[in-house]
Short mmCIF file of N, CA and C in Angstrom, two decimals:
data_model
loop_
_atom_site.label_atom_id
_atom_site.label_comp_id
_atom_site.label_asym_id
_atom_site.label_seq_id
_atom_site.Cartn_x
_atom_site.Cartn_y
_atom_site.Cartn_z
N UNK A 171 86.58 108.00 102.85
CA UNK A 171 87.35 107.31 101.83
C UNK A 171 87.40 108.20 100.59
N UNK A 172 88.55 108.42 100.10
CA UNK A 172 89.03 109.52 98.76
C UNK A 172 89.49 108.16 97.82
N UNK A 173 88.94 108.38 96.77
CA UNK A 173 89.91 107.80 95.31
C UNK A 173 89.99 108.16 94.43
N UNK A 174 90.78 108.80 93.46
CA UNK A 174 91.02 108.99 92.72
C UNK A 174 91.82 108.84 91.29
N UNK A 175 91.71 108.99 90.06
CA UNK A 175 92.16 107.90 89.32
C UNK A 175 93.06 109.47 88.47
N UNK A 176 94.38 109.32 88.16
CA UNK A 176 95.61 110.16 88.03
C UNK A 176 95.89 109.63 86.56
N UNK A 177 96.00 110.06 85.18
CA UNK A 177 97.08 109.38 84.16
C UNK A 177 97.42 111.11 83.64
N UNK A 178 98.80 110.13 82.97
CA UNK A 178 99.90 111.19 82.19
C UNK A 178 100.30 110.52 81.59
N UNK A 179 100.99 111.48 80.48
CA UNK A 179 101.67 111.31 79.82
C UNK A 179 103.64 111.60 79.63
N UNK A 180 104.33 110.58 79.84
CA UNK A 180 105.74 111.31 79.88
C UNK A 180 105.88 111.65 78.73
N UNK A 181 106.46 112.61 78.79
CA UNK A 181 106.42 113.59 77.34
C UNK A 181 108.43 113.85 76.57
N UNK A 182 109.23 113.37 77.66
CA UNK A 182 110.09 113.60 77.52
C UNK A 182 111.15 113.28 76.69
N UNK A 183 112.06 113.31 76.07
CA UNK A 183 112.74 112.66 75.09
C UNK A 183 113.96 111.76 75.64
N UNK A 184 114.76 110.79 74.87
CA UNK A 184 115.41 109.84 75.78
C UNK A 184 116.53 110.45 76.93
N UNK A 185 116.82 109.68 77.41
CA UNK A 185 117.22 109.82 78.82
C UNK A 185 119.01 110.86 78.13
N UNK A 186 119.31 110.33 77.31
CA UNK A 186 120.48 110.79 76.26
C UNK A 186 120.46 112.36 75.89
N UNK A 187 119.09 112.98 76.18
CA UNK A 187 118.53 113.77 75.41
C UNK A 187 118.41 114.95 76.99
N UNK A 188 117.87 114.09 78.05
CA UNK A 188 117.74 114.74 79.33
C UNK A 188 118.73 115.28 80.24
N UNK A 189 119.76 115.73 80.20
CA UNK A 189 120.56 115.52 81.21
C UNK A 189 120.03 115.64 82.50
N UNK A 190 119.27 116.58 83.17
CA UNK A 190 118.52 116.82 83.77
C UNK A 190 117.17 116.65 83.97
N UNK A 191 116.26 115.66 84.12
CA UNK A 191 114.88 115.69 84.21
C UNK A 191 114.56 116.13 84.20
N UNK A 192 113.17 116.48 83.70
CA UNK A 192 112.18 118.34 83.86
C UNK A 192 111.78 117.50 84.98
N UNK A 193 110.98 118.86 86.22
CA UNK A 193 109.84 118.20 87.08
C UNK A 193 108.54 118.93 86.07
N UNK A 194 107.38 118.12 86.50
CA UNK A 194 106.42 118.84 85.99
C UNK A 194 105.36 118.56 86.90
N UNK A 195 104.06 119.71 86.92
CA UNK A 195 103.39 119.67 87.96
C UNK A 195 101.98 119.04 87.55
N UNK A 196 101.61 117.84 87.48
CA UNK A 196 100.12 117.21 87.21
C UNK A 196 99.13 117.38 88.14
N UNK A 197 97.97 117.86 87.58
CA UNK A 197 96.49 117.91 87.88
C UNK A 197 96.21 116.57 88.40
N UNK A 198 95.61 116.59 89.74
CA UNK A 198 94.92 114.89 89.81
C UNK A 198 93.31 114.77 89.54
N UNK A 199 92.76 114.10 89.49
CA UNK A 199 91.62 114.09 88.05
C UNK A 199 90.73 112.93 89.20
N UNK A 200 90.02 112.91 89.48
CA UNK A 200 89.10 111.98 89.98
C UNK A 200 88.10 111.14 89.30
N UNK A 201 87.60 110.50 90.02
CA UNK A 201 87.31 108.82 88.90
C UNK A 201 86.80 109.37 87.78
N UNK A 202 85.99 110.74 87.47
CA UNK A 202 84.85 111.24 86.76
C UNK A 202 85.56 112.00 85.50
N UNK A 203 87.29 111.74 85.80
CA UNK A 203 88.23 112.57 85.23
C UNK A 203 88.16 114.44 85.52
N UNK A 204 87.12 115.06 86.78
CA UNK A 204 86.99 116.09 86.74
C UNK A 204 88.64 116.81 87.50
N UNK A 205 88.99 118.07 87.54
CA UNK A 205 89.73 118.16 88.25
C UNK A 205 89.56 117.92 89.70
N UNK A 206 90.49 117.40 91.08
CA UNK A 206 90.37 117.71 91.86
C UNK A 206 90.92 119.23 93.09
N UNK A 207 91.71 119.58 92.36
CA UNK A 207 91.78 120.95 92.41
C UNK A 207 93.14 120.51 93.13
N UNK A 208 93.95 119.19 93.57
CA UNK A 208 95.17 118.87 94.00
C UNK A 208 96.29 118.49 92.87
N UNK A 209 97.31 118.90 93.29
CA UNK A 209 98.69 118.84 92.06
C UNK A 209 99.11 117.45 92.61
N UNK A 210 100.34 116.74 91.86
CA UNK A 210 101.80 116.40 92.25
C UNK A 210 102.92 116.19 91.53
N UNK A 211 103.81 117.21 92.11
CA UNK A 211 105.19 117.32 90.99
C UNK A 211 105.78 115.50 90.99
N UNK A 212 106.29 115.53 89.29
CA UNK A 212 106.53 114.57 89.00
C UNK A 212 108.23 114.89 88.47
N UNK A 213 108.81 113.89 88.57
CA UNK A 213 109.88 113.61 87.43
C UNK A 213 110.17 112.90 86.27
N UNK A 214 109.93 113.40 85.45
CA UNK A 214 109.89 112.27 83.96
C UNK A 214 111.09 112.63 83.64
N UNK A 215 111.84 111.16 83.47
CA UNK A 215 112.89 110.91 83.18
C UNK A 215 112.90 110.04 81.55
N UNK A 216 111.90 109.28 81.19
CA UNK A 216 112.11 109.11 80.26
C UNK A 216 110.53 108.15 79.91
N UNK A 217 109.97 108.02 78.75
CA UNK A 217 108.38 107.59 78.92
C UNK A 217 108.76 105.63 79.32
N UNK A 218 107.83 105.23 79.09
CA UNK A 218 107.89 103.93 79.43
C UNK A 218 107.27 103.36 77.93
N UNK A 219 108.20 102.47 77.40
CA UNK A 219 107.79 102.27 76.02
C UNK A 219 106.88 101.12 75.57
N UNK A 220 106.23 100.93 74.60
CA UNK A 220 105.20 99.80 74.93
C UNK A 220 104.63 99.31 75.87
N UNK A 221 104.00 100.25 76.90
CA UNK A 221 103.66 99.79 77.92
C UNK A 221 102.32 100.97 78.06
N UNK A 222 101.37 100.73 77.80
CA UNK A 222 99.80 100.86 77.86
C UNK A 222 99.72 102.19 77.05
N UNK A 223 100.46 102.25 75.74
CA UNK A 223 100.83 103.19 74.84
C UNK A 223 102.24 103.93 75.36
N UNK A 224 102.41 105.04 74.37
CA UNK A 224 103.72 105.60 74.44
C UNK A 224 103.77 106.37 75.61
N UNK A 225 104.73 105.67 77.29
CA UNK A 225 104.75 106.46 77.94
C UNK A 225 103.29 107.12 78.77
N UNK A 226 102.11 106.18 78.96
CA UNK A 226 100.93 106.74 79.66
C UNK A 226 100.80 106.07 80.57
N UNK A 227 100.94 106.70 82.05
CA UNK A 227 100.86 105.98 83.22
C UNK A 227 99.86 106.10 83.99
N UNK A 228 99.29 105.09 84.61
CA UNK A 228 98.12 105.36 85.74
C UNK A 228 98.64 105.04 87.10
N UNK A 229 97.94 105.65 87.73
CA UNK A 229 97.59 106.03 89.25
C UNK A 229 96.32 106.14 90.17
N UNK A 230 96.27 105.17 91.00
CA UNK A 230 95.11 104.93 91.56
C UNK A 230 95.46 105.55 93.12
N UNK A 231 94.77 105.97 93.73
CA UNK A 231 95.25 106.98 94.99
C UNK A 231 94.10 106.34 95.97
N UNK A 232 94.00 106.32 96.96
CA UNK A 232 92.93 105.84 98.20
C UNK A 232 93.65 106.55 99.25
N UNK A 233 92.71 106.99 100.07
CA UNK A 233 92.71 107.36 101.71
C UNK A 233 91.65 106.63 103.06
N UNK A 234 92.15 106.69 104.26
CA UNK A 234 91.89 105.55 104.91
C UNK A 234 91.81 106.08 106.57
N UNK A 235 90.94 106.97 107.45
CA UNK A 235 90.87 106.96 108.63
C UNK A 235 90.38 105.52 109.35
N UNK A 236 91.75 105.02 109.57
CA UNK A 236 90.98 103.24 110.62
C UNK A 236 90.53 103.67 112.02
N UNK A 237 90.97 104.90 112.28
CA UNK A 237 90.40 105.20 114.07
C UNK A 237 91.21 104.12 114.84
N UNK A 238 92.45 103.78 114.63
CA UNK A 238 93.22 102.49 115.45
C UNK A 238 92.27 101.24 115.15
N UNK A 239 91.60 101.10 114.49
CA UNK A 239 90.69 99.53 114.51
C UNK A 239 91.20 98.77 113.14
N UNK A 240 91.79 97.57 113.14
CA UNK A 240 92.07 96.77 112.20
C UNK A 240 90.90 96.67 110.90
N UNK A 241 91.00 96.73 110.16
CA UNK A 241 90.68 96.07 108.96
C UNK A 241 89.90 95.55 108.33
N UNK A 242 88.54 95.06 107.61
CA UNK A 242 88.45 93.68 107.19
C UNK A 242 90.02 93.30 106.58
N UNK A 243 89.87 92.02 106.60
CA UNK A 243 91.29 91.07 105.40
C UNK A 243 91.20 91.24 104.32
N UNK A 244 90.20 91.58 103.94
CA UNK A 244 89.42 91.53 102.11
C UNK A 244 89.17 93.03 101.97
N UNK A 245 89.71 93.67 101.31
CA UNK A 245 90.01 95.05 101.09
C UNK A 245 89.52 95.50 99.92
N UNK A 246 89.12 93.90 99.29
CA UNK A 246 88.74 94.71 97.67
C UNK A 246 87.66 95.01 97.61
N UNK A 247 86.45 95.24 98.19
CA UNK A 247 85.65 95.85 97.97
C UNK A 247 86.10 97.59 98.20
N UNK A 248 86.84 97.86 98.59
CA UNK A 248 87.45 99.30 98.88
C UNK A 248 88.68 99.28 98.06
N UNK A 249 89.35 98.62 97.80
CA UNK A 249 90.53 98.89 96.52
C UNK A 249 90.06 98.14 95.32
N UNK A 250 89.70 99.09 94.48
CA UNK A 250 88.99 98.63 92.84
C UNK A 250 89.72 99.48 92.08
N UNK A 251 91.04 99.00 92.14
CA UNK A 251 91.72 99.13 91.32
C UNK A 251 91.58 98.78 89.64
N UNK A 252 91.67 99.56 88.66
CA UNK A 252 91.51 99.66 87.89
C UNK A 252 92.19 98.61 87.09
N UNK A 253 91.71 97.48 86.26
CA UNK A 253 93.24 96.51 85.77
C UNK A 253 94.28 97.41 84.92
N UNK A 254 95.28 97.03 85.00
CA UNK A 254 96.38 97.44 84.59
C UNK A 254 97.27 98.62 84.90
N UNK A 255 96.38 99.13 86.17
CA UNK A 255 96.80 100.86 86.56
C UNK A 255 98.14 100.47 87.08
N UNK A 256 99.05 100.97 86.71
CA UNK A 256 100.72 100.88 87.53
C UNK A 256 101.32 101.09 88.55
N UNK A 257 100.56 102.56 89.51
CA UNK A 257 101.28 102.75 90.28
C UNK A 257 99.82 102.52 91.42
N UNK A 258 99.58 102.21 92.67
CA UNK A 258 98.67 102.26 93.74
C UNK A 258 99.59 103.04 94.97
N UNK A 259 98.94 104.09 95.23
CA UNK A 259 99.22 104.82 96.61
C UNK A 259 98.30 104.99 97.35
N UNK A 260 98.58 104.24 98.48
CA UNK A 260 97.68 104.13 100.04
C UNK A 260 98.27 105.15 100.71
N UNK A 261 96.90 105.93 101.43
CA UNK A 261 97.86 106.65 103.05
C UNK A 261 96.85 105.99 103.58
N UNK A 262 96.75 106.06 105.07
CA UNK A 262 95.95 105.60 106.12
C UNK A 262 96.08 106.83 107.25
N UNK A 263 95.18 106.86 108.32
CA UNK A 263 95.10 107.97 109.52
C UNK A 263 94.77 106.87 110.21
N UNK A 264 95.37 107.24 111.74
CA UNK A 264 94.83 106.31 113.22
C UNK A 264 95.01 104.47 112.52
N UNK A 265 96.19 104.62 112.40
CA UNK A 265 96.30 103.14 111.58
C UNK A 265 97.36 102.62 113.03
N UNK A 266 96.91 102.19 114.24
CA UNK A 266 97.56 101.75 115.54
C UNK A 266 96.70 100.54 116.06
N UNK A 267 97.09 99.30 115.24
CA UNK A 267 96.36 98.28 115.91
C UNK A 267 97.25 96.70 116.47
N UNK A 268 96.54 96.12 117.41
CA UNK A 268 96.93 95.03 117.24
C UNK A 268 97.03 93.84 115.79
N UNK A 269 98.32 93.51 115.58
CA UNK A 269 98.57 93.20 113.85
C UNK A 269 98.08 91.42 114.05
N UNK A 270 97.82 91.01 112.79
CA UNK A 270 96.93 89.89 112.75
C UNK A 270 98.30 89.00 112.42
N UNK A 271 98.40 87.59 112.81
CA UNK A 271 99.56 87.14 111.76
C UNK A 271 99.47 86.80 110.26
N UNK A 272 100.46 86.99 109.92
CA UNK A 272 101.94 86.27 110.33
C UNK A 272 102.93 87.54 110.36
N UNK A 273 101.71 88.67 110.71
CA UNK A 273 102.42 90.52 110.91
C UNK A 273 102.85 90.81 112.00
N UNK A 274 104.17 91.17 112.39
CA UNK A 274 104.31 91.57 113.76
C UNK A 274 104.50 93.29 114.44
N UNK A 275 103.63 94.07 113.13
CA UNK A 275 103.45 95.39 113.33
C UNK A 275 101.85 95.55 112.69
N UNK A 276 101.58 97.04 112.78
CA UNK A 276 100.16 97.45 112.42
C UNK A 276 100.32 97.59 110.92
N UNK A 277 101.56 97.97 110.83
CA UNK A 277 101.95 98.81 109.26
C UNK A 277 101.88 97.36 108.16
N UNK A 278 102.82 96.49 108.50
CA UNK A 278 102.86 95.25 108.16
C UNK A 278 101.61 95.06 108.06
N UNK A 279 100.77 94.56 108.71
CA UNK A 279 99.40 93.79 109.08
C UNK A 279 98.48 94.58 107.82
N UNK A 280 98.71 95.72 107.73
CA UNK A 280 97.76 96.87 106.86
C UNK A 280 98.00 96.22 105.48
N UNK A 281 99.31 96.63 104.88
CA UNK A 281 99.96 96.54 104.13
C UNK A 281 99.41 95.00 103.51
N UNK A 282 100.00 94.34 104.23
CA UNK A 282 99.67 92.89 103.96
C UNK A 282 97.73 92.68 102.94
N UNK A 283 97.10 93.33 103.90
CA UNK A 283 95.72 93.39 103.45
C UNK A 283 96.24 94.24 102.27
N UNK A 284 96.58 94.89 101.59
CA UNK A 284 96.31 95.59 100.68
C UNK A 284 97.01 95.08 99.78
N UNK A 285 97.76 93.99 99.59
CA UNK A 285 98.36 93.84 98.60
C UNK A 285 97.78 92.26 98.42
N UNK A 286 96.92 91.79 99.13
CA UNK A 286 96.21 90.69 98.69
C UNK A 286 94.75 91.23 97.98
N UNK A 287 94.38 92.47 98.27
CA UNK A 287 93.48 92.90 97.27
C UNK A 287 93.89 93.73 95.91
N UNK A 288 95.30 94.26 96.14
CA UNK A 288 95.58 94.22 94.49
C UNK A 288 96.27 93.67 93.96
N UNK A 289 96.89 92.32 94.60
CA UNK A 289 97.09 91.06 93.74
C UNK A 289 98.49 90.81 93.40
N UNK A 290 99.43 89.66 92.90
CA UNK A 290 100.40 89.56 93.25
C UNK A 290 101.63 90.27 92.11
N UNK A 291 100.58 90.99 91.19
CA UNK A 291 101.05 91.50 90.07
C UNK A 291 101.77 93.11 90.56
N UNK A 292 101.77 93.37 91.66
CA UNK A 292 102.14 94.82 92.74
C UNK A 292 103.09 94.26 93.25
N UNK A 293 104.07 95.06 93.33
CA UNK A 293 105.01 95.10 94.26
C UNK A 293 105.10 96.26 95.39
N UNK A 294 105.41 96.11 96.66
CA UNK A 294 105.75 97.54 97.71
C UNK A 294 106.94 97.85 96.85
N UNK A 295 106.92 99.63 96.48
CA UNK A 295 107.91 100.29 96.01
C UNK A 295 108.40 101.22 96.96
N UNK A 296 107.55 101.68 98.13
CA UNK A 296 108.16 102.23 99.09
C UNK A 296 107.18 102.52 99.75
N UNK A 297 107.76 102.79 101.14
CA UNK A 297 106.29 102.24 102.34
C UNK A 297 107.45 103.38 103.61
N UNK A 298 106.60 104.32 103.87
CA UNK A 298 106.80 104.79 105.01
C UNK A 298 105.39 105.53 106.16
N UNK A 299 106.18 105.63 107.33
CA UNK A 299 105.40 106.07 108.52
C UNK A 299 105.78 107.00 109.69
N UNK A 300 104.90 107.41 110.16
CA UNK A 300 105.10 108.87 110.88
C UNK A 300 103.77 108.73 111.93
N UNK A 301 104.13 107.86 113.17
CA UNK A 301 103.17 107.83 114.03
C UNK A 301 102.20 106.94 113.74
N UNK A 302 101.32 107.33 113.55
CA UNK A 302 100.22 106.33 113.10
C UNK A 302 99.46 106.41 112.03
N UNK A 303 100.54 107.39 110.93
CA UNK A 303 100.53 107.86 109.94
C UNK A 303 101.19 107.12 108.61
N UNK A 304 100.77 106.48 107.53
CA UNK A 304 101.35 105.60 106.80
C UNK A 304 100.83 105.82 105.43
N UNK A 305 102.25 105.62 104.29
CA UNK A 305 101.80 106.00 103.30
C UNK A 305 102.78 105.33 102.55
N UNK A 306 101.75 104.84 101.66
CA UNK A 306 102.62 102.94 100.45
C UNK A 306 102.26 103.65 99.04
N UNK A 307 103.46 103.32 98.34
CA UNK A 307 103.10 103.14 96.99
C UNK A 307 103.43 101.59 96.52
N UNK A 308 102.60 101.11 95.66
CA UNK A 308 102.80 99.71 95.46
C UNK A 308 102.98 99.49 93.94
N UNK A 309 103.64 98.90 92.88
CA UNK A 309 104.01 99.49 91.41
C UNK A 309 103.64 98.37 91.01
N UNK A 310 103.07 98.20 89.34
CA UNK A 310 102.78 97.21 88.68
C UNK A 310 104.11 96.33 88.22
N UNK A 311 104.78 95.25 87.95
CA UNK A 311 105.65 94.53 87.80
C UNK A 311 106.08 94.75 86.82
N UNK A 312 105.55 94.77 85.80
CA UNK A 312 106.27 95.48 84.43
C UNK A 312 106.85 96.62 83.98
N UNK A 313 106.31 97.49 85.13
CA UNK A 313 106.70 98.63 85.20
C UNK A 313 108.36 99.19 86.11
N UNK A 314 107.93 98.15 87.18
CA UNK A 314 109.64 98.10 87.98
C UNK A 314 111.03 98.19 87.16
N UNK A 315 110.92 97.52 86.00
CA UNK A 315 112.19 97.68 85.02
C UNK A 315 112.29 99.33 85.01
N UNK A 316 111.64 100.11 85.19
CA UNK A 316 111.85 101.68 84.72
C UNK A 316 111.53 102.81 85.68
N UNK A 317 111.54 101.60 87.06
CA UNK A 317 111.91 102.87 88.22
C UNK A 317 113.46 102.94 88.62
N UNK A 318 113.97 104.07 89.35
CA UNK A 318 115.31 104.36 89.62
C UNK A 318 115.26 105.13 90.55
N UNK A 319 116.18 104.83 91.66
CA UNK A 319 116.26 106.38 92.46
C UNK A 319 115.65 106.68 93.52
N UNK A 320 114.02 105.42 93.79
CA UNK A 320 113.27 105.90 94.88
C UNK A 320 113.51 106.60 96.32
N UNK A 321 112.87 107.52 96.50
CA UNK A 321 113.43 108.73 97.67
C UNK A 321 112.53 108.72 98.37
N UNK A 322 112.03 108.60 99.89
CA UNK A 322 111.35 108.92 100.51
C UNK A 322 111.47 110.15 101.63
N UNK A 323 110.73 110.98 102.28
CA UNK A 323 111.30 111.58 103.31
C UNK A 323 109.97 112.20 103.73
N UNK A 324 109.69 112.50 105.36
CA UNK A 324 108.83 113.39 105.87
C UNK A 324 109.10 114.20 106.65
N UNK A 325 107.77 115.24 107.40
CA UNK A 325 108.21 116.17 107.65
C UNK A 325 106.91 116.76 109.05
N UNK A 326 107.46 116.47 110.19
CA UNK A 326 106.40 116.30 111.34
C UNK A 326 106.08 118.19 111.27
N UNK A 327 104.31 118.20 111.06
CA UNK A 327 103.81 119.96 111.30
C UNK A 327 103.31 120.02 112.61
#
């Protein structure tokens, strides 16, 4: 199990001001804030205003080998999510199980557990899979007003 806790700052000026988004490449920072020596390019398009200061976003990250075996239901002892962090991204490995109801896939069934441990204040912002390979971002509700554009895509090695 990996977690790590990610904030930035959008730095950018209004969207009027952008024609083009910068990408920029962020350090991910682990709970201890040390580096973890992993990037991820971002797009700031414009900060997010009054919302946990000018433009400062968090990110809570988790990883997950299930070995194909379901779950506990109660996840929060393993997602301690930080209150108010905005964005939550799950991957999972060997995530191939029989799904519990009222799920009629593994991905579903997963998913489901994870968003009853970070609560109904998350929304799924985009959820994809690659075998038995799965990877969710889930966004804080206040924050949804100021996403646009979501893109997903993978790439079998």
């Amino acid at each position: 199990i990996c977690e790590s806790l990610l904030e930035w700052w959008a730095l950018a000026e209004s969207a009027a001001d952008c024609p083009s988004p910068p990408l920029r490449w962020l350090k991910l920072l682990d709970d201890e804030m040390k580096p973890t020596g992993d990037e991820v390019l971002v797009e700031v398009t414009s900060p997010v205003p009054g919302h946990n200061g000018y433009g400062k976003l968090t990110l809570f990250t988790g990883t997950w080998n299930l070995g194909d075996k379901p779950p506990d239901e109660n996840l929060s002892a393993w997602l301690r999510v930080p209150p108010g962090c905005d964005l939550v991204v799950i991957g999972v490995q060997e995530c191939a199980y029989e799904p519990r109801p009222p799920a009629h896939s593994c991905a579903e069934d997963f998913w489901l557990c994870v968003q009853r441990a970070i609560g109904e204040r998350y929304f799924l912002l985009e959820e994809i899979s690659m075998g038995k390979i799965r990877l969710a971002v889930f966004m804080l509700a206040e924050v949804m007003l100021y996403v646009s554009g979501v893109e997903s895509d993978y790439a079998a090695t």
